[in-house]
Amino acid sequence: MGTLIANSNLRFTGAYVTGPPLAGEPAGNFTPTTRAVERAWMRNLNALLAQGWGFAFFYVGHSVSGGEQARTAAQKTRARGELHGRHLRTVMHASGPRLGGSVVIIDNEDGETDDPEAWETDYYLGLFEAMSRPDPDLRAFRPGLYGRGKTMDAMLAVWPDLFMWDVQVDDTPIAPYDLQVHPIHVDVAAIQDGPPPRPNAPPRQHGVPIRIYPSTHARARDPTFAWPLGRQFRFHKGARAELPMRGSATATALPRWRRIETWDYDCCFVRDPARAIAEPRLAGLGEGLSTRILRGRFALAPQVPPQQRLDQVEPLLPIVRVDPFVVTEPDAPLLLAQVGGRPALYTVLVNGEIAEARVDPQGQWGPGGSLGPPPTPAAALRGLRALGVASHRADDSHLVYVAENNLLHARRRAATGAWGAAVQALAQPRVHPFSDLAVCARGAAEVVTLFIDEQRRLTATSWLGTSRNWPAFQARALEQAPSLLRGTALAAVSPTAADLLVFAIGQDRRLRFAALNERGVWSAITPAGDVAHRLGAHGRLGAFAAGDASVIVCALTDAGRLAVYRFSRGATGWTPAPREVFEPPAAAAALPILAAAGWQDGAGCTLNPFGDIVVGRQSATATFAYCAGLRGGAPVLLRRDLSATGRWEVLP
């Protein structure tokens, strides 16, 4: 496996979740595949992780007709689903903290035309709930479903942020690894009552698409769409799709390896389906009219662990290389903040420790390093990373993160310039195991942290700064009943010393927001835009204060387009203007190889529905959205001037 990842373009592997039956339960209560520990995936996970492999984890559950078909009444129950969810969770928990919060895809082998049966929904709901609900003794895992057609649609109707792995096993005359052909687009011909054809959608015979799923439970004229993380391989009819490729280091070193000529492996939006976040990672920091943008790209080099290579892309010239961490975690979030009067970067090392790099007085990125290990294992950063940094004064900054025990922890950097040790900032409520964090300073005396709690409610914590009350965070739920997705992206911005706005994605897949005013009163969580204006369930959010009374929010629609919401403050509060939608135009011809440097025409590119979004201003009149994208199947950085006549550009 080490030879393979070092000498091919493969970056993840499927892995079956297998383990012994739970104590006290008969072996027959679990599917034979999930008991097949001799397949050896679980005991090798950490070795493969160290080599750089991502994982598409599969747990084989019951189906109506195919695979592990449910035959008895006891198998067709919510209780059996809950048992399988606990089994999955127990096995994955034993693999260690780094894999906590991973996506685990439940294998459903029903056919394209099979109608879901009533018991199937109950079974899967029990399984999804048991594998994902908060539990202080077992790490939680995010549900996914491997399947096709009607079963996918039925489960999306009851679990709208379900991850999916689309099953398409058929023949294709199109060879993989062709970077001149775009493999990911909406296959309009495969969607019944779908959206109008995208103006940049290539003809169906060009490329092998990952198909988008319409949710037919929505209004017939107003369907909701969902993107799978990836699709099943396709059989290739020609002889150009060889693994190992002729002449490669693998083929030379291991001439007896069997050569495979019939599989198309170009099938996923992300490097690591377990993490489900696209490359490149992005971070932005506004400094007056200038915005600093950093990106992180996966790197796999001989003799070093897999990592992110970091560089600054705005200002573009000269490019400042940010490479102080030789062991930066491959998919770690990047955070830029103004700390101690200068820009600073925060990210995560492969050992799970938080790292910092700062800009020196000459404007160059200085060497970075770890902020130190956590005081206890329970205070270590949670496997599904969530952290934020904010400064309410130049001499007082906070770094807030979700710990392994799902409690909010914080570090404080005071006038001495040194970060204090991590301390528990809040005993209750616990953070939901899938929650994001948004951390924002409000004026010169308050730091606000927002998260989803264990009851799935949006919660705000405030710290009013004095040296004597650190770290006495005060928490308040902003809703009585949950209205947001479990793992929704969160973004917060404070346009003035009195105002603060938070943005999230609702269970109805609409953008939602709440505002804190000068009296310290939160508004209700309110949807923005028309009822048909839905967003992708797994998309990110970018928010930018364009002025004291103006905020811009960028997101991705459920059909993969850039949505721009412009909020303005009036006498009665904050209101959004009608949203705008943009996407890169079609390429007039085959895509050329990108030049080595510089922003170039973005025609023919596609936004990645699992990627980061950053919004920033480069001049008094030019505000840009920066997005993770795809060009010919390769990850790229896209930007779009948000004016009506703006253009899309791509950076190699």
XYZ file of C-alpha atoms in Angstrom:
652
model
C 0.000 0.000 0.000
C 2.900 2.360 0.690
C 4.388 1.635 -2.722
C 1.000 2.127 -4.340
C 0.226 5.544 -2.844
C 3.738 6.800 -3.579
C 3.600 5.782 -7.248
C 0.017 6.348 -8.338
C -2.635 9.049 -8.200
C -4.747 6.996 -5.772
C -5.378 8.821 -2.483
C -8.012 6.808 -0.588
C -8.993 3.214 -0.103
C -12.210 1.492 0.805
C -12.097 -0.197 4.223
C -14.678 -2.571 5.698
C -15.618 -1.923 9.333
C -15.432 -5.354 10.948
C -15.293 -6.511 14.544
C -16.414 -9.226 16.944
C -20.057 -9.239 18.091
C -20.923 -6.998 21.000
C -20.654 -8.644 24.402
C -23.787 -10.574 25.310
C -25.178 -10.546 21.759
C -25.455 -13.670 19.560
C -23.182 -13.562 16.506
C -26.221 -14.077 14.285
C -27.532 -10.636 15.215
C -24.782 -9.081 13.056
C -24.243 -9.480 9.338
C -21.513 -11.998 8.415
C -19.518 -9.342 6.570
C -19.245 -7.106 9.658
C -17.908 -10.053 11.703
C -15.195 -10.920 9.148
C -12.253 -9.605 11.209
C -9.853 -11.746 9.153
C -10.152 -9.120 6.402
C -7.661 -7.149 8.555
C -8.704 -3.607 7.647
C -9.271 -2.397 11.190
C -5.929 -3.426 12.619
C -4.083 -1.681 9.769
C -5.950 1.647 9.771
C -3.344 3.669 11.633
C -0.480 2.332 9.536
C -2.359 3.272 6.350
C -3.259 6.679 7.802
C 0.436 7.341 8.401
C 1.161 6.493 4.760
C -1.293 9.180 3.638
C -4.335 7.088 2.742
C -7.823 8.456 3.174
C -10.704 6.058 3.830
C -14.131 5.309 2.502
C -15.379 3.277 5.475
C -18.135 0.749 4.719
C -20.321 -1.087 7.231
C -22.501 -3.764 5.638
C -26.077 -3.461 6.869
C -29.318 -5.094 5.807
C -31.039 -4.547 2.465
C -34.414 -5.465 1.000
C -33.070 -7.645 -1.791
C -29.314 -7.645 -2.350
C -26.275 -8.410 -0.210
C -27.114 -9.041 3.449
C -30.830 -9.385 2.794
C -33.111 -8.994 5.810
C -35.216 -12.151 6.026
C -36.627 -12.311 9.558
C -38.979 -10.003 11.420
C -36.302 -9.332 14.070
C -33.905 -8.053 11.395
C -36.479 -5.591 10.064
C -36.682 -3.365 13.111
C -35.361 -0.099 14.478
C -33.920 -2.052 17.425
C -31.749 -4.136 15.061
C -30.582 -0.934 13.384
C -29.644 0.523 16.777
C -27.719 -2.652 17.623
C -25.748 -2.391 14.375
C -25.089 1.298 15.041
C -23.618 0.469 18.461
C -21.525 -2.301 16.886
C -20.165 0.052 14.232
C -19.449 2.704 16.846
C -17.687 0.314 19.219
C -15.413 -1.022 16.480
C -14.540 2.435 15.141
C -13.996 3.854 18.644
C -11.304 1.253 19.256
C -9.325 2.611 16.278
C -8.375 5.740 18.216
C -9.304 9.403 18.602
C -8.073 10.625 15.212
C -10.876 8.782 13.409
C -13.615 10.152 15.675
C -16.277 11.920 13.630
C -15.377 10.031 10.450
C -18.011 9.382 7.810
C -18.985 5.686 7.824
C -21.015 4.562 4.816
C -23.677 1.904 5.359
C -23.669 -0.606 2.514
C -27.138 -1.032 0.963
C -27.326 -3.471 -1.945
C -30.879 -2.782 -3.145
C -31.264 -2.466 -6.886
C -31.974 0.683 -8.860
C -35.671 -0.195 -9.221
C -36.252 -1.763 -5.794
C -38.892 0.046 -3.756
C -37.844 0.743 -0.147
C -39.991 -1.066 2.403
C -41.358 0.588 5.541
C -39.091 -1.395 7.868
C -36.009 -0.201 5.991
C -36.468 3.430 7.016
C -36.922 2.408 10.662
C -33.851 0.163 10.520
C -31.629 2.875 9.044
C -32.917 5.606 11.335
C -32.064 3.394 14.310
C -28.613 2.702 12.893
C -27.908 6.382 12.077
C -29.086 7.587 15.482
C -27.092 4.976 17.395
C -23.822 5.681 15.531
C -24.119 9.473 15.806
C -25.892 10.481 19.031
C -23.820 12.173 21.765
C -22.307 9.642 24.169
C -19.525 10.444 26.667
C -18.176 6.894 26.433
C -18.072 6.333 22.666
C -16.995 8.610 19.826
C -19.696 9.455 17.309
C -19.506 8.828 13.562
C -21.264 10.605 10.706
C -23.760 8.497 8.726
C -23.392 7.811 5.042
C -25.251 5.472 2.692
C -23.913 3.402 -0.193
C -26.770 2.826 -2.580
C -28.718 3.949 -5.579
C -32.016 5.279 -6.740
C -35.086 5.056 -4.551
C -33.366 3.984 -1.329
C -31.136 7.069 -1.400
C -34.082 9.357 -1.973
C -36.145 7.787 0.821
C -33.354 8.282 3.357
C -32.570 11.848 2.269
C -36.207 12.657 3.032
C -35.687 11.825 6.723
C -31.965 12.577 7.159
C -31.197 15.626 4.965
C -27.477 15.841 5.761
C -26.801 12.183 4.968
C -23.518 11.572 3.158
C -23.948 9.395 0.074
C -21.821 7.090 -2.039
C -23.503 6.612 -5.378
C -23.548 3.141 -6.961
C -22.981 3.167 -10.702
C -21.400 -0.008 -12.007
C -21.506 0.018 -15.784
C -19.327 0.254 -18.867
C -17.863 3.470 -20.214
C -15.750 4.168 -23.299
C -14.163 7.136 -21.528
C -10.734 6.454 -20.042
C -9.934 7.784 -16.565
C -7.038 10.106 -15.704
C -7.855 12.418 -18.651
C -7.391 15.911 -17.211
C -8.694 17.480 -20.424
C -12.153 16.076 -19.675
C -14.201 17.255 -16.722
C -15.526 14.167 -14.883
C -17.814 15.910 -12.391
C -20.985 17.644 -13.468
C -24.751 17.395 -13.168
C -25.889 14.587 -15.452
C -29.114 16.326 -16.454
C -30.330 13.428 -18.580
C -30.317 11.184 -15.507
C -32.460 13.506 -13.388
C -36.221 13.283 -13.612
C -37.873 16.689 -13.138
C -34.428 18.111 -12.470
C -33.092 21.648 -12.804
C -32.661 23.260 -16.228
C -29.421 22.296 -17.990
C -26.441 24.198 -16.695
C -24.919 26.443 -19.341
C -21.481 24.924 -18.712
C -22.561 21.269 -18.563
C -20.472 19.337 -21.106
C -22.232 16.862 -23.416
C -23.091 13.660 -21.630
C -20.622 11.572 -23.611
C -17.711 13.747 -22.403
C -16.456 12.575 -19.057
C -17.882 10.300 -16.399
C -20.167 12.270 -14.110
C -20.911 12.007 -10.448
C -24.673 12.284 -10.614
C -26.627 14.627 -8.409
C -29.679 13.310 -6.534
C -33.027 15.099 -6.620
C -35.118 14.649 -3.487
C -38.577 13.879 -4.822
C -40.131 14.364 -1.383
C -39.842 18.113 -2.041
C -42.439 19.952 -4.116
C -42.471 18.544 -7.639
C -41.552 21.874 -9.194
C -39.066 22.689 -6.468
C -36.849 19.649 -5.793
C -33.860 19.653 -3.468
C -30.590 18.232 -4.754
C -27.821 16.373 -2.938
C -24.276 15.583 -4.075
C -22.709 12.206 -3.245
C -19.177 12.237 -1.885
C -18.273 9.928 -4.725
C -19.449 7.128 -6.956
C -18.730 3.467 -7.492
C -16.025 2.650 -10.017
C -16.938 2.151 -13.643
C -15.640 -0.508 -16.001
C -13.493 0.896 -18.792
C -13.679 -0.843 -22.155
C -10.281 0.252 -23.470
C -6.686 -0.433 -22.491
C -5.574 3.086 -21.436
C -6.647 2.748 -17.816
C -3.843 0.678 -16.393
C -2.889 0.291 -12.779
C -0.001 0.259 -12.216
C 0.634 2.481 -15.230
C 3.257 1.274 -17.684
C 6.634 2.817 -16.979
C 5.671 3.936 -13.478
C 7.929 3.351 -10.491
C 5.462 0.755 -9.202
C 5.478 -1.207 -12.446
C 9.281 -1.042 -12.612
C 9.869 -2.053 -9.003
C 7.180 -4.741 -8.970
C 6.973 -6.193 -12.483
C 4.970 -9.185 -11.278
C 2.112 -7.055 -9.961
C -1.076 -7.836 -11.819
C -1.981 -4.985 -14.161
C -5.635 -3.891 -13.975
C -7.014 -2.402 -17.191
C -10.743 -2.107 -16.649
C -11.456 0.227 -13.743
C -12.078 3.948 -13.634
C -10.818 5.273 -10.302
C -11.575 8.987 -10.798
C -14.650 8.991 -8.608
C -14.580 11.305 -5.582
C -14.840 14.982 -4.684
C -12.398 14.722 -1.763
C -9.026 13.218 -0.954
C -10.314 11.542 2.211
C -14.007 10.539 2.268
C -13.806 9.964 6.046
C -13.020 13.686 6.536
C -15.318 14.845 3.686
C -13.591 18.195 3.104
C -12.259 19.243 -0.288
C -8.785 20.376 -1.263
C -7.467 23.076 -1.133
C -8.217 24.259 2.407
C -8.615 28.049 2.576
C -8.304 30.824 5.145
C -8.727 34.582 4.853
C -8.002 37.669 6.914
C -9.176 41.179 6.042
C -6.775 44.037 6.710
C -8.503 47.276 5.747
C -9.168 47.039 2.033
C -6.678 44.208 1.565
C -7.394 40.561 2.295
C -4.734 37.971 2.984
C -5.619 34.497 1.594
C -3.841 31.224 2.385
C -4.400 27.807 0.886
C -3.306 24.318 1.894
C -2.737 21.491 -0.587
C -2.098 17.814 0.051
C 1.548 16.807 -0.287
C 3.013 13.329 -0.372
C 6.785 13.312 -0.691
C 9.364 10.585 -0.082
C 10.614 10.239 3.480
C 8.073 12.648 5.025
C 4.600 12.119 6.468
C 1.592 13.202 4.409
C 0.869 16.874 5.050
C -0.471 20.162 3.743
C 1.779 22.502 1.798
C 0.743 26.040 2.648
C 1.164 29.171 0.577
C -0.184 32.712 0.540
C -2.055 33.552 -2.648
C -3.299 37.048 -1.806
C -1.362 39.304 -2.101
C -0.142 37.138 -4.966
C 3.180 38.790 -5.726
C 5.506 37.965 -4.258
C 4.102 34.629 -3.086
C 5.066 34.102 0.548
C 5.671 30.439 1.238
C 4.161 29.337 4.517
C 5.841 26.034 5.156
C 7.012 26.041 8.766
C 5.172 22.818 9.682
C 6.768 19.837 8.061
C 4.096 17.658 9.624
C 0.891 19.683 9.179
C -2.165 17.408 9.175
C -3.266 16.789 5.559
C -6.846 18.098 5.851
C -6.528 20.349 8.904
C -8.473 23.627 8.966
C -6.517 26.843 8.447
C -7.361 29.908 10.539
C -6.065 33.431 10.040
C -6.488 36.010 12.798
C -5.043 39.311 13.935
C -3.141 38.385 17.117
C -0.849 40.741 18.992
C -1.270 43.316 16.258
C -0.005 41.017 13.480
C -1.511 38.299 11.250
C -1.170 34.776 12.595
C -2.007 31.337 11.229
C -3.405 28.481 13.316
C -3.674 24.883 12.177
C -3.198 21.298 13.430
C -0.134 19.061 13.330
C -0.251 15.337 12.589
C 0.202 14.676 16.315
C -3.057 16.562 16.986
C -1.426 19.605 18.583
C -2.422 23.140 17.566
C 0.288 25.115 15.797
C 0.908 28.827 15.228
C 2.899 30.847 12.694
C 3.040 34.651 12.758
C 3.925 37.413 10.325
C 7.061 39.270 11.378
C 7.451 43.091 11.376
C 8.781 42.904 7.806
C 5.581 41.223 6.633
C 7.100 37.766 6.142
C 5.829 34.524 7.632
C 8.100 33.493 10.440
C 8.764 29.945 11.626
C 5.888 28.242 13.350
C 5.471 25.443 15.767
C 3.282 23.685 18.283
C 1.543 25.562 21.078
C 2.246 22.530 23.219
C 0.459 19.322 24.163
C -2.901 19.366 25.960
C -2.855 19.024 29.755
C -4.851 15.766 29.640
C -6.019 13.342 26.905
C -9.602 14.528 27.428
C -8.485 18.101 26.661
C -6.914 17.102 23.330
C -8.442 18.446 20.151
C -11.430 16.368 18.974
C -10.880 14.131 15.935
C -13.377 16.126 13.868
C -11.456 19.382 14.118
C -13.257 22.515 15.305
C -11.385 25.604 16.489
C -11.470 29.377 16.213
C -9.357 32.402 17.168
C -10.409 35.971 17.954
C -8.820 39.060 19.538
C -10.899 41.730 21.205
C -7.740 43.710 21.988
C -4.224 43.589 20.586
C -2.975 42.296 23.940
C -5.758 39.788 24.621
C -6.662 36.910 22.276
C -8.623 33.678 22.639
C -8.151 30.320 20.943
C -11.279 28.182 21.436
C -11.650 24.543 20.418
C -13.766 21.427 20.939
C -11.916 18.816 22.972
C -12.030 15.029 22.803
C -14.642 15.037 25.577
C -16.842 17.388 23.469
C -16.432 20.207 25.975
C -15.419 23.704 24.983
C -11.783 24.470 25.864
C -9.860 27.719 25.493
C -6.395 29.230 25.624
C -5.653 32.897 26.262
C -2.805 35.051 24.982
C -2.362 38.129 27.126
C 0.074 41.052 27.074
C 3.106 38.804 27.674
C 2.692 37.356 24.186
C 2.590 33.749 25.394
C -0.398 31.427 25.128
C -1.633 30.062 28.430
C -2.464 26.422 28.998
C -5.751 25.002 27.721
C -8.568 25.134 30.257
C -12.140 23.914 30.215
C -14.235 26.948 29.322
C -17.685 25.454 29.832
C -19.022 22.488 31.803
C -22.448 22.543 30.163
C -23.746 22.209 27.586
C -21.531 19.796 25.725
C -20.854 20.495 22.075
C -22.510 18.183 19.556
C -19.867 15.729 18.247
C -20.325 17.045 14.675
C -20.552 20.757 15.481
C -18.478 23.433 13.794
C -17.316 26.515 15.746
C -17.546 30.229 14.967
C -15.467 32.540 17.179
C -15.761 36.314 16.883
C -14.748 39.390 18.910
C -17.503 41.925 19.610
C -16.012 45.247 20.493
C -13.086 45.561 22.896
C -14.457 43.520 25.779
C -16.329 40.455 24.513
C -15.512 37.239 22.670
C -18.466 35.202 21.382
C -18.269 31.501 20.461
C -21.139 29.765 18.666
C -21.743 26.033 18.286
C -24.437 23.359 18.069
C -25.042 21.722 21.458
C -25.936 18.108 22.278
C -29.622 18.982 21.981
C -28.829 20.208 18.423
C -29.590 23.832 19.333
C -27.526 26.805 18.216
C -25.765 28.062 21.341
C -23.796 31.236 22.020
C -21.185 31.628 24.732
C -19.785 34.989 25.789
C -16.723 35.956 27.730
C -16.659 39.525 29.046
C -13.019 40.259 29.498
C -11.458 40.729 32.884
C -8.446 38.937 34.238
C -10.393 37.772 37.280
C -13.209 35.902 35.533
C -11.190 33.887 33.004
C -12.384 31.444 31.709
C -15.959 31.982 32.910
C -17.848 31.557 29.632
C -21.606 32.130 29.840
C -23.779 29.981 27.551
C -27.209 30.629 26.116
C -29.250 28.517 23.675
C -30.599 30.677 20.849
C -33.507 28.340 20.109
C -35.809 25.999 22.004
C -36.107 23.332 19.303
C -33.373 22.439 16.791
C -33.679 24.093 13.388
C -30.198 23.553 11.930
C -28.336 20.617 10.418
C -26.251 18.616 12.903
C -22.970 19.424 11.202
C -23.866 22.755 9.653
C -21.111 25.147 8.742
C -21.087 28.227 10.979
C -19.802 31.723 10.215
C -19.885 34.836 12.391
C -18.974 38.456 11.758
C -19.072 41.660 13.844
C -19.419 44.721 11.589
C -19.425 47.136 14.564
C -18.552 47.019 18.240
C -22.247 46.427 19.002
C -23.431 44.104 16.206
C -22.712 40.432 15.651
C -24.301 38.083 13.111
C -24.093 34.298 12.874
C -24.980 32.230 9.799
C -25.787 28.514 9.443
C -27.652 26.019 7.225
C -31.113 24.941 8.345
C -32.718 21.525 8.241
C -34.708 22.845 5.293
C -31.328 23.591 3.611
C -31.912 27.367 3.612
C -29.419 29.917 4.908
C -30.388 31.014 8.407
C -29.082 33.854 10.553
C -29.404 35.480 13.964
C -28.193 38.913 15.056
C -26.991 40.284 18.387
C -27.747 43.995 18.820
C -26.316 46.838 20.892
C -28.637 45.945 23.809
C -27.222 42.431 24.007
C -30.432 40.863 22.635
C -30.378 38.060 20.066
C -32.923 37.994 17.268
C -34.765 34.812 16.336
C -33.010 32.435 13.942
C -34.459 33.535 10.603
C -34.305 32.032 7.099
C -32.853 34.184 4.333
C -34.256 34.234 0.830
C -37.037 32.356 -0.871
C -38.195 28.922 0.298
C -36.693 27.457 -2.892
C -33.256 28.929 -2.195
C -31.605 25.832 -0.768
C -27.955 25.213 -0.056
C -25.801 22.104 -0.151
C -26.010 20.226 3.133
C -22.226 19.859 3.404
C -21.124 23.207 2.007
C -19.088 25.813 3.849
C -19.946 29.477 4.511
C -17.925 32.652 4.076
C -18.939 35.932 5.762
C -17.419 39.406 5.393
C -18.257 42.773 6.962
C -18.236 45.159 4.000
C -19.098 48.120 6.242
C -20.855 49.093 9.457
C -24.232 48.327 7.911
C -23.298 45.793 5.231
C -22.420 42.075 5.413
C -21.785 39.669 2.523
C -22.288 35.904 2.918
C -21.278 33.329 0.304
C -22.398 29.692 0.147
C -22.974 26.956 -2.426
C -26.445 26.122 -3.675
C -27.658 22.533 -3.647
C -26.919 22.434 -7.403
C -23.306 23.516 -6.874
C -23.460 27.222 -7.765
C -22.073 30.179 -5.803
C -24.843 31.970 -3.870
C -24.253 35.539 -2.627
C -26.418 37.049 0.116
C -26.015 40.777 0.831
C -27.325 41.869 4.243
C -27.963 45.470 5.233
C -28.911 46.985 8.579
C -31.990 49.162 8.773
C -34.187 50.601 11.477
C -35.733 47.198 12.236
C -32.589 45.062 12.034
C -30.653 43.126 9.406
C -32.323 42.040 6.152
C -30.981 40.234 3.080
C -31.358 41.463 -0.493
C -32.468 38.936 -3.147
C -29.665 36.454 -3.495
C -27.399 36.320 -6.535
C -26.110 33.104 -8.104
C -22.920 32.681 -10.171
C -21.018 29.800 -11.745
C -18.009 29.567 -14.065
C -18.870 29.647 -17.776
C -18.312 26.714 -20.082
C -14.947 26.346 -21.762
C -15.033 27.160 -25.456
C -12.532 24.397 -26.212
C -10.529 21.661 -24.520
C -8.924 22.968 -21.348
C -5.239 23.826 -21.800
C -2.614 22.951 -19.223
C -2.457 25.763 -16.664
C 0.609 27.974 -16.642
C 2.878 27.853 -13.619
C 1.632 30.960 -11.820
C -0.876 33.773 -11.867
C -4.643 34.024 -11.967
C -6.055 32.747 -15.265
C -9.421 32.449 -16.983
C -11.701 30.155 -14.947
C -13.934 28.977 -17.793
C -14.632 25.260 -17.627
C -14.043 24.961 -13.873
C -16.572 23.681 -11.342
C -17.101 24.542 -7.677
C -16.490 21.695 -5.254
C -19.623 21.189 -3.076
C -17.445 20.029 -0.150
C -14.950 22.906 -0.226
C -14.091 26.003 1.802
C -15.297 29.519 0.938
C -13.596 32.783 1.943
C -14.817 36.309 1.204
C -12.534 39.341 1.166
C -11.957 42.772 -0.320
C -8.964 43.712 -2.462
C -9.959 47.333 -3.109
C -12.713 49.782 -2.277
C -14.766 48.412 -5.168
C -13.644 44.793 -5.562
C -14.943 42.070 -3.231
C -14.009 38.487 -4.073
C -15.241 35.026 -3.151
C -12.512 32.363 -3.000
C -13.669 28.750 -3.397
C -12.272 25.251 -3.637
C -12.918 24.039 -7.167
C -12.170 21.439 -9.810
C -10.610 21.753 -13.228
C -10.449 18.600 -15.252
C -10.870 16.619 -12.042
C -7.886 18.279 -10.350
C -8.358 20.473 -7.233
C -7.831 24.186 -7.878
C -8.486 27.552 -6.223
C -11.178 29.698 -7.835
C -12.075 33.326 -7.230
C -14.911 35.504 -8.470
C -15.264 39.280 -8.369
C -18.732 39.676 -6.839
C -19.724 42.607 -9.032
C -22.386 41.976 -11.673
C -19.736 41.961 -14.424
C -17.099 40.077 -12.435
C -15.217 37.144 -13.933
C -14.082 33.762 -12.695
C -10.369 33.078 -12.370
C -8.346 30.003 -11.429
C -4.965 29.692 -9.741
C -2.806 26.613 -10.431
